[in-house]
Amino acid sequence: WVVDPTERGLLNQVLVNVFGMEPANMKLDHPMTLIVLANGFIGASIGMLILTSAVRSIPKHLFYAAGADGAGPLSIVRHIVLPALRWPLSYITVFQSLALLVSFEYIFLIMGASRSTMTMAMLAYTKTLAPDIGSGQYAYGAALTLILIVIGVIAALLLWRLTNMKALLSQPKIEVH
């Protein structure tokens, strides 16, 4: 509905009525821009849920103690908020990277089986299961899926190393009862 190429689409209503521009057909003229924007909204919403809950889980007494010690807002962010967000930011980085690797459902819902926005996951689907597009090539689809799995495992191990997840998941040095 938002990117409907007719005057009923929300984007075209804003372009025509607010900015006085011509209606745009994002699906045909700028398909990758449309996919990047859709992915941004989806990824940002998941990230904001995780980050909001992580910020709210920081004990309030740390902020009060920092304020009593004379810490400014930037110092509070640097020494309290960012260390508390290290684990959620690492998780979001790994999760979103792997999710982008197998992007399929929202791209397929927005664009259909368009070749201009084909990902490897969509290509595996169209080669195996999609009706009237070339389905039935199960070995080809399985090979594409295996390649995606290998790339995903390599990416996960690399991100595990880069984000230092082992240290984040290690046993705490202080016992709390």
PDB file of C-alpha atoms in Angstrom:
ATOM      1  CA  TRP A   1       0.000   0.000   0.000  1.00  0.00           C
ATOM      2  CA  VAL A   2       2.786   2.448   0.833  1.00  0.00           C
ATOM      3  CA  VAL A   3       4.597   2.000  -2.499  1.00  0.00           C
ATOM      4  CA  ASP A   4       1.562   1.385  -4.676  1.00  0.00           C
ATOM      5  CA  PRO A   5       2.435   3.040  -8.012  1.00  0.00           C
ATOM      6  CA  THR A   6      -1.028   4.603  -8.386  1.00  0.00           C
ATOM      7  CA  GLU A   7      -2.311   7.719  -6.639  1.00  0.00           C
ATOM      8  CA  ARG A   8      -3.640   5.483  -3.812  1.00  0.00           C
ATOM      9  CA  GLY A   9      -0.123   4.723  -2.534  1.00  0.00           C
ATOM     10  CA  LEU A  10       0.955   6.593   0.589  1.00  0.00           C
ATOM     11  CA  LEU A  11       4.310   7.586  -0.893  1.00  0.00           C
ATOM     12  CA  ASN A  12       2.658   8.966  -4.036  1.00  0.00           C
ATOM     13  CA  GLN A  13       0.053  10.831  -2.000  1.00  0.00           C
ATOM     14  CA  VAL A  14       2.861  12.572  -0.099  1.00  0.00           C
ATOM     15  CA  LEU A  15       4.895  13.234  -3.257  1.00  0.00           C
ATOM     16  CA  VAL A  16       1.949  14.670  -5.195  1.00  0.00           C
ATOM     17  CA  ASN A  17       0.017  16.523  -2.481  1.00  0.00           C
ATOM     18  CA  VAL A  18       2.832  17.773  -0.243  1.00  0.00           C
ATOM     19  CA  PHE A  19       5.789  18.237  -2.584  1.00  0.00           C
ATOM     20  CA  GLY A  20       3.933  18.719  -5.898  1.00  0.00           C
ATOM     21  CA  MET A  21       6.029  16.038  -7.610  1.00  0.00           C
ATOM     22  CA  GLU A  22       5.045  13.375 -10.104  1.00  0.00           C
ATOM     23  CA  PRO A  23       3.973   9.942  -8.794  1.00  0.00           C
ATOM     24  CA  ALA A  24       6.834   7.449  -8.479  1.00  0.00           C
ATOM     25  CA  ASN A  25       6.884   3.744  -9.185  1.00  0.00           C
ATOM     26  CA  MET A  26       9.481   2.542  -6.677  1.00  0.00           C
ATOM     27  CA  LYS A  27       9.128  -1.109  -7.676  1.00  0.00           C
ATOM     28  CA  LEU A  28      10.194  -0.453 -11.271  1.00  0.00           C
ATOM     29  CA  ASP A  29      12.354   2.669 -11.025  1.00  0.00           C
ATOM     30  CA  HIS A  30      14.280   2.058  -7.773  1.00  0.00           C
ATOM     31  CA  PRO A  31      13.811  -1.549  -6.599  1.00  0.00           C
ATOM     32  CA  MET A  32      17.021  -1.790  -4.549  1.00  0.00           C
ATOM     33  CA  THR A  33      16.293   1.496  -2.774  1.00  0.00           C
ATOM     34  CA  LEU A  34      12.901   0.126  -1.833  1.00  0.00           C
ATOM     35  CA  ILE A  35      14.426  -3.096  -0.481  1.00  0.00           C
ATOM     36  CA  VAL A  36      17.091  -1.207   1.500  1.00  0.00           C
ATOM     37  CA  LEU A  37      14.424   1.026   3.058  1.00  0.00           C
ATOM     38  CA  ALA A  38      12.209  -1.941   3.927  1.00  0.00           C
ATOM     39  CA  ASN A  39      15.166  -3.772   5.437  1.00  0.00           C
ATOM     40  CA  GLY A  40      16.116  -0.657   7.387  1.00  0.00           C
ATOM     41  CA  PHE A  41      12.677  -0.392   8.952  1.00  0.00           C
ATOM     42  CA  ILE A  42      12.557  -4.087   9.811  1.00  0.00           C
ATOM     43  CA  GLY A  43      16.105  -4.235  11.162  1.00  0.00           C
ATOM     44  CA  ALA A  44      15.780  -0.989  13.079  1.00  0.00           C
ATOM     45  CA  SER A  45      12.578  -2.116  14.771  1.00  0.00           C
ATOM     46  CA  ILE A  46      14.129  -5.342  16.062  1.00  0.00           C
ATOM     47  CA  GLY A  47      17.276  -3.505  17.146  1.00  0.00           C
ATOM     48  CA  MET A  48      15.304  -0.804  18.931  1.00  0.00           C
ATOM     49  CA  LEU A  49      13.303  -3.381  20.887  1.00  0.00           C
ATOM     50  CA  ILE A  50      16.473  -5.073  22.094  1.00  0.00           C
ATOM     51  CA  LEU A  51      18.330  -1.835  22.831  1.00  0.00           C
ATOM     52  CA  THR A  52      15.368  -0.281  24.637  1.00  0.00           C
ATOM     53  CA  SER A  53      15.019  -3.260  26.933  1.00  0.00           C
ATOM     54  CA  ALA A  54      18.791  -3.292  27.531  1.00  0.00           C
ATOM     55  CA  VAL A  55      18.854   0.393  28.470  1.00  0.00           C
ATOM     56  CA  ARG A  56      15.878  -0.053  30.795  1.00  0.00           C
ATOM     57  CA  SER A  57      17.604  -2.970  32.521  1.00  0.00           C
ATOM     58  CA  ILE A  58      20.542  -0.799  33.641  1.00  0.00           C
ATOM     59  CA  PRO A  59      20.154  -0.268  37.398  1.00  0.00           C
ATOM     60  CA  LYS A  60      19.085   3.294  38.203  1.00  0.00           C
ATOM     61  CA  HIS A  61      21.479   3.544  41.148  1.00  0.00           C
ATOM     62  CA  LEU A  62      24.415   3.574  38.708  1.00  0.00           C
ATOM     63  CA  PHE A  63      23.090   6.759  37.137  1.00  0.00           C
ATOM     64  CA  TYR A  64      22.462   8.340  40.552  1.00  0.00           C
ATOM     65  CA  ALA A  65      25.943   7.394  41.760  1.00  0.00           C
ATOM     66  CA  ALA A  66      27.570   8.761  38.609  1.00  0.00           C
ATOM     67  CA  GLY A  67      25.612  12.004  38.974  1.00  0.00           C
ATOM     68  CA  ALA A  68      26.634  12.287  42.626  1.00  0.00           C
ATOM     69  CA  ASP A  69      30.264  11.783  41.631  1.00  0.00           C
ATOM     70  CA  GLY A  70      29.995  14.658  39.164  1.00  0.00           C
ATOM     71  CA  ALA A  71      29.874  12.696  35.919  1.00  0.00           C
ATOM     72  CA  GLY A  72      28.447  14.549  32.945  1.00  0.00           C
ATOM     73  CA  PRO A  73      26.025  13.120  30.367  1.00  0.00           C
ATOM     74  CA  LEU A  74      28.780  12.026  27.962  1.00  0.00           C
ATOM     75  CA  SER A  75      30.708  10.363  30.763  1.00  0.00           C
ATOM     76  CA  ILE A  76      27.587   8.493  31.871  1.00  0.00           C
ATOM     77  CA  VAL A  77      27.021   7.255  28.332  1.00  0.00           C
ATOM     78  CA  ARG A  78      30.669   6.233  27.927  1.00  0.00           C
ATOM     79  CA  HIS A  79      31.144   4.503  31.277  1.00  0.00           C
ATOM     80  CA  ILE A  80      27.673   3.149  32.096  1.00  0.00           C
ATOM     81  CA  VAL A  81      25.432   2.882  29.047  1.00  0.00           C
ATOM     82  CA  LEU A  82      27.877   1.670  26.379  1.00  0.00           C
ATOM     83  CA  PRO A  83      29.403  -1.127  28.522  1.00  0.00           C
ATOM     84  CA  ALA A  84      25.881  -2.291  29.373  1.00  0.00           C
ATOM     85  CA  LEU A  85      24.982  -2.336  25.667  1.00  0.00           C
ATOM     86  CA  ARG A  86      28.020  -4.313  24.548  1.00  0.00           C
ATOM     87  CA  TRP A  87      26.260  -7.685  24.606  1.00  0.00           C
ATOM     88  CA  PRO A  88      23.020  -6.480  22.918  1.00  0.00           C
ATOM     89  CA  LEU A  89      24.978  -4.619  20.221  1.00  0.00           C
ATOM     90  CA  SER A  90      27.085  -7.705  19.526  1.00  0.00           C
ATOM     91  CA  TYR A  91      23.964  -9.863  19.325  1.00  0.00           C
ATOM     92  CA  ILE A  92      22.204  -7.421  16.994  1.00  0.00           C
ATOM     93  CA  THR A  93      25.283  -7.267  14.745  1.00  0.00           C
ATOM     94  CA  VAL A  94      25.520 -11.041  14.415  1.00  0.00           C
ATOM     95  CA  PHE A  95      21.766 -11.564  14.080  1.00  0.00           C
ATOM     96  CA  GLN A  96      21.207  -8.832  11.492  1.00  0.00           C
ATOM     97  CA  SER A  97      24.226  -9.908   9.433  1.00  0.00           C
ATOM     98  CA  LEU A  98      22.959 -13.473   9.231  1.00  0.00           C
ATOM     99  CA  ALA A  99      19.391 -12.307   8.612  1.00  0.00           C
ATOM    100  CA  LEU A 100      20.549 -10.154   5.688  1.00  0.00           C
ATOM    101  CA  LEU A 101      22.293 -13.166   4.225  1.00  0.00           C
ATOM    102  CA  VAL A 102      19.018 -15.076   3.898  1.00  0.00           C
ATOM    103  CA  SER A 103      16.674 -12.145   3.214  1.00  0.00           C
ATOM    104  CA  PHE A 104      13.633 -13.530   1.504  1.00  0.00           C
ATOM    105  CA  GLU A 105      10.145 -12.999   2.843  1.00  0.00           C
ATOM    106  CA  TYR A 106       9.689  -9.228   2.811  1.00  0.00           C
ATOM    107  CA  ILE A 107      11.563  -8.887  -0.492  1.00  0.00           C
ATOM    108  CA  PHE A 108       9.321 -11.534  -2.031  1.00  0.00           C
ATOM    109  CA  LEU A 109       6.198  -9.909  -0.560  1.00  0.00           C
ATOM    110  CA  ILE A 110       7.140  -6.468  -1.880  1.00  0.00           C
ATOM    111  CA  MET A 111       8.654  -7.336  -5.240  1.00  0.00           C
ATOM    112  CA  GLY A 112       7.433 -10.820  -6.122  1.00  0.00           C
ATOM    113  CA  ALA A 113       9.813 -13.013  -8.098  1.00  0.00           C
ATOM    114  CA  SER A 114      11.495 -10.044  -9.770  1.00  0.00           C
ATOM    115  CA  ARG A 115      14.998 -10.674 -11.090  1.00  0.00           C
ATOM    116  CA  SER A 116      16.083  -7.141 -10.172  1.00  0.00           C
ATOM    117  CA  THR A 117      15.969  -7.948  -6.455  1.00  0.00           C
ATOM    118  CA  MET A 118      16.840 -11.640  -6.466  1.00  0.00           C
ATOM    119  CA  THR A 119      18.800 -12.920  -3.475  1.00  0.00           C
ATOM    120  CA  MET A 120      20.352 -16.371  -3.166  1.00  0.00           C
ATOM    121  CA  ALA A 121      17.549 -17.486  -0.839  1.00  0.00           C
ATOM    122  CA  MET A 122      14.933 -16.312  -3.345  1.00  0.00           C
ATOM    123  CA  LEU A 123      16.788 -18.007  -6.194  1.00  0.00           C
ATOM    124  CA  ALA A 124      16.842 -21.295  -4.253  1.00  0.00           C
ATOM    125  CA  TYR A 125      13.099 -20.944  -3.668  1.00  0.00           C
ATOM    126  CA  THR A 126      12.291 -20.167  -7.294  1.00  0.00           C
ATOM    127  CA  LYS A 127      14.405 -23.064  -8.562  1.00  0.00           C
ATOM    128  CA  THR A 128      12.759 -25.595  -6.241  1.00  0.00           C
ATOM    129  CA  LEU A 129       9.278 -24.614  -5.109  1.00  0.00           C
ATOM    130  CA  ALA A 130       7.926 -21.558  -6.919  1.00  0.00           C
ATOM    131  CA  PRO A 131       5.115 -22.492  -9.281  1.00  0.00           C
ATOM    132  CA  ASP A 132       5.463 -21.417 -12.921  1.00  0.00           C
ATOM    133  CA  ILE A 133       8.940 -19.936 -12.490  1.00  0.00           C
ATOM    134  CA  GLY A 134      11.192 -22.927 -12.989  1.00  0.00           C
ATOM    135  CA  SER A 135      10.357 -25.132 -10.077  1.00  0.00           C
ATOM    136  CA  GLY A 136      11.448 -28.708  -9.854  1.00  0.00           C
ATOM    137  CA  GLN A 137      15.204 -28.156  -9.973  1.00  0.00           C
ATOM    138  CA  TYR A 138      15.699 -29.568  -6.488  1.00  0.00           C
ATOM    139  CA  ALA A 139      19.425 -30.299  -6.775  1.00  0.00           C
ATOM    140  CA  TYR A 140      20.144 -26.752  -7.944  1.00  0.00           C
ATOM    141  CA  GLY A 141      18.104 -25.282  -5.078  1.00  0.00           C
ATOM    142  CA  ALA A 142      19.789 -27.610  -2.583  1.00  0.00           C
ATOM    143  CA  ALA A 143      23.233 -26.586  -3.848  1.00  0.00           C
ATOM    144  CA  LEU A 144      22.355 -22.900  -3.464  1.00  0.00           C
ATOM    145  CA  THR A 145      21.063 -23.562   0.036  1.00  0.00           C
ATOM    146  CA  LEU A 146      24.229 -25.443   0.969  1.00  0.00           C
ATOM    147  CA  ILE A 147      26.314 -22.505  -0.278  1.00  0.00           C
ATOM    148  CA  LEU A 148      24.208 -20.178   1.884  1.00  0.00           C
ATOM    149  CA  ILE A 149      24.748 -22.427   4.900  1.00  0.00           C
ATOM    150  CA  VAL A 150      28.522 -22.479   4.394  1.00  0.00           C
ATOM    151  CA  ILE A 151      28.634 -18.696   3.969  1.00  0.00           C
ATOM    152  CA  GLY A 152      26.434 -18.311   7.060  1.00  0.00           C
ATOM    153  CA  VAL A 153      28.633 -20.535   9.217  1.00  0.00           C
ATOM    154  CA  ILE A 154      31.777 -18.693   8.083  1.00  0.00           C
ATOM    155  CA  ALA A 155      30.119 -15.317   8.720  1.00  0.00           C
ATOM    156  CA  ALA A 156      28.863 -16.433  12.150  1.00  0.00           C
ATOM    157  CA  LEU A 157      32.315 -17.677  13.193  1.00  0.00           C
ATOM    158  CA  LEU A 158      33.969 -14.506  11.898  1.00  0.00           C
ATOM    159  CA  LEU A 159      31.465 -12.287  13.703  1.00  0.00           C
ATOM    160  CA  TRP A 160      31.838 -14.432  16.845  1.00  0.00           C
ATOM    161  CA  ARG A 161      35.536 -13.642  16.746  1.00  0.00           C
ATOM    162  CA  LEU A 162      35.187  -9.945  15.838  1.00  0.00           C
ATOM    163  CA  THR A 163      32.579  -9.190  18.513  1.00  0.00           C
ATOM    164  CA  ASN A 164      34.498 -11.197  21.151  1.00  0.00           C
ATOM    165  CA  MET A 165      31.418 -13.209  22.098  1.00  0.00           C
ATOM    166  CA  LYS A 166      33.508 -15.733  24.042  1.00  0.00           C
ATOM    167  CA  ALA A 167      34.461 -13.062  26.575  1.00  0.00           C
ATOM    168  CA  LEU A 168      30.879 -11.842  26.787  1.00  0.00           C
ATOM    169  CA  LEU A 169      29.613 -15.362  27.472  1.00  0.00           C
ATOM    170  CA  SER A 170      32.332 -16.286  29.972  1.00  0.00           C
ATOM    171  CA  GLN A 171      31.610 -16.959  33.620  1.00  0.00           C
ATOM    172  CA  PRO A 172      31.412 -13.847  35.777  1.00  0.00           C
ATOM    173  CA  LYS A 173      34.363 -13.200  38.044  1.00  0.00           C
ATOM    174  CA  ILE A 174      32.147 -12.033  40.907  1.00  0.00           C
ATOM    175  CA  GLU A 175      29.542 -14.257  42.495  1.00  0.00           C
ATOM    176  CA  VAL A 176      26.290 -12.516  43.269  1.00  0.00           C
ATOM    177  CA  HIS A 177      23.833 -14.129  45.665  1.00  0.00           C
TER     178      HIS A 177
END
